[in-house]
Amino acid sequence: MENKLYVGNLSYTTSESDLQALFSKAGSVKSVTLIKDRDTGRSKGFAFVEMETQAEAQKAISMFNGTELGERTLTVNMARPREERSGGGFGGRGSQRPGGRSRGRD
């Protein structure tokens, strides 16, 4: 996990191959994962790039954080571990009001 980078503020037209080409200038790229919207397939504007070593990951941060790619200023830093999602909330059923009345007008 310590070799995985968060890359943010990407143009929606940036591809995984664009990121592969850019980050290979800092060392060996193990993987590139461009995060896309599940429904539309469109980029969400961020990605994760995994470098081969921690030294290469640090080099990539110093080389690319704050630089421009596709007229956007990149944010590059170490990826944080994914937090566990709790099962709280309304369980996907929405918030039904007591009494069975709807909020809309009749």
GROMACS .gro file of C-alpha atoms in nm:
model
  106
    1MET     CA    1   0.000   0.000   0.000
    2GLU     CA    2   0.289   0.238   0.067
    3ASN     CA    3   0.370   0.256  -0.305
    4LYS     CA    4   0.019   0.359  -0.411
    5LEU     CA    5  -0.040   0.722  -0.506
    6TYR     CA    6  -0.359   0.926  -0.523
    7VAL     CA    7  -0.365   1.146  -0.835
    8GLY     CA    8  -0.637   1.411  -0.828
    9ASN     CA    9  -0.771   1.704  -1.029
   10LEU     CA   10  -0.745   1.511  -1.356
   11SER     CA   11  -0.912   1.627  -1.674
   12TYR     CA   12  -1.206   1.404  -1.767
   13THR     CA   13  -1.022   1.325  -2.092
   14THR     CA   14  -0.706   1.193  -1.920
   15SER     CA   15  -0.663   0.820  -1.985
   16GLU     CA   16  -0.485   0.542  -1.798
   17SER     CA   17  -0.224   0.532  -2.077
   18ASP     CA   18  -0.160   0.908  -2.030
   19LEU     CA   19  -0.091   0.845  -1.661
   20GLN     CA   20   0.121   0.537  -1.737
   21ALA     CA   21   0.338   0.743  -1.974
   22LEU     CA   22   0.373   1.033  -1.729
   23PHE     CA   23   0.450   0.832  -1.415
   24SER     CA   24   0.695   0.600  -1.595
   25LYS     CA   25   0.928   0.903  -1.599
   26ALA     CA   26   0.962   0.855  -1.220
   27GLY     CA   27   1.019   0.477  -1.231
   28SER     CA   28   0.841   0.147  -1.287
   29VAL     CA   29   0.463   0.174  -1.281
   30LYS     CA   30   0.301  -0.137  -1.134
   31SER     CA   31  -0.061  -0.037  -1.205
   32VAL     CA   32  -0.286   0.255  -1.301
   33THR     CA   33  -0.652   0.265  -1.200
   34LEU     CA   34  -0.860   0.553  -1.334
   35ILE     CA   35  -1.175   0.587  -1.124
   36LYS     CA   36  -1.491   0.606  -1.335
   37ASP     CA   37  -1.857   0.669  -1.261
   38ARG     CA   38  -2.036   0.335  -1.240
   39ASP     CA   39  -2.339   0.454  -1.439
   40THR     CA   40  -2.188   0.679  -1.707
   41GLY     CA   41  -1.839   0.531  -1.743
   42ARG     CA   42  -1.699   0.885  -1.733
   43SER     CA   43  -1.385   0.961  -1.534
   44LYS     CA   44  -1.442   1.101  -1.186
   45GLY     CA   45  -1.125   1.310  -1.219
   46PHE     CA   46  -0.893   1.102  -1.002
   47ALA     CA   47  -0.685   0.786  -1.021
   48PHE     CA   48  -0.452   0.561  -0.826
   49VAL     CA   49  -0.104   0.486  -0.955
   50GLU     CA   50   0.103   0.213  -0.791
   51MET     CA   51   0.478   0.242  -0.829
   52GLU     CA   52   0.721  -0.051  -0.796
   53THR     CA   53   0.908   0.090  -0.494
   54GLN     CA   54   0.846   0.343  -0.219
   55ALA     CA   55   1.144   0.548  -0.346
   56GLU     CA   56   0.982   0.571  -0.691
   57ALA     CA   57   0.652   0.671  -0.532
   58GLN     CA   58   0.824   0.954  -0.341
   59LYS     CA   59   1.005   1.061  -0.659
   60ALA     CA   60   0.673   1.073  -0.848
   61ILE     CA   61   0.520   1.293  -0.577
   62SER     CA   62   0.808   1.539  -0.593
   63MET     CA   63   0.808   1.537  -0.975
   64PHE     CA   64   0.435   1.567  -1.043
   65ASN     CA   65   0.251   1.720  -0.745
   66GLY     CA   66   0.155   2.073  -0.852
   67THR     CA   67   0.250   2.022  -1.218
   68GLU     CA   68   0.006   2.057  -1.508
   69LEU     CA   69  -0.144   1.780  -1.718
   70GLY     CA   70  -0.410   1.874  -1.972
   71GLU     CA   71  -0.438   2.230  -1.836
   72ARG     CA   72  -0.515   2.097  -1.485
   73THR     CA   73  -0.282   2.124  -1.184
   74LEU     CA   74  -0.227   1.773  -1.048
   75THR     CA   75  -0.255   1.671  -0.685
   76VAL     CA   76  -0.026   1.375  -0.618
   77ASN     CA   77   0.021   1.222  -0.274
   78MET     CA   78   0.033   0.888  -0.096
   79ALA     CA   79  -0.300   0.708  -0.112
   80ARG     CA   80  -0.470   0.657   0.222
   81PRO     CA   81  -0.610   0.314   0.308
   82ARG     CA   82  -0.976   0.278   0.220
   83GLU     CA   83  -1.199   0.328   0.522
   84GLU     CA   84  -1.456   0.066   0.608
   85ARG     CA   85  -1.805   0.184   0.529
   86SER     CA   86  -2.047   0.148   0.816
   87GLY     CA   87  -2.392   0.001   0.766
   88GLY     CA   88  -2.565   0.301   0.923
   89GLY     CA   89  -2.829   0.525   0.775
   90PHE     CA   90  -3.169   0.414   0.661
   91GLY     CA   91  -3.066   0.090   0.497
   92GLY     CA   92  -3.143   0.220   0.149
   93ARG     CA   93  -3.517   0.253   0.215
   94GLY     CA   94  -3.521   0.631   0.242
   95SER     CA   95  -3.658   0.824   0.534
   96GLN     CA   96  -4.026   0.755   0.566
   97ARG     CA   97  -4.218   0.993   0.785
   98PRO     CA   98  -4.437   0.855   1.063
   99GLY     CA   99  -4.809   0.869   0.985
  100GLY     CA  100  -4.770   0.763   0.623
  101ARG     CA  101  -4.824   1.112   0.478
  102SER     CA  102  -4.612   1.225   0.186
  103ARG     CA  103  -4.434   1.559   0.174
  104GLY     CA  104  -4.585   1.661  -0.160
  105ARG     CA  105  -4.908   1.848  -0.220
  106ASP     CA  106  -5.229   1.662  -0.296
   0.00000   0.00000   0.00000
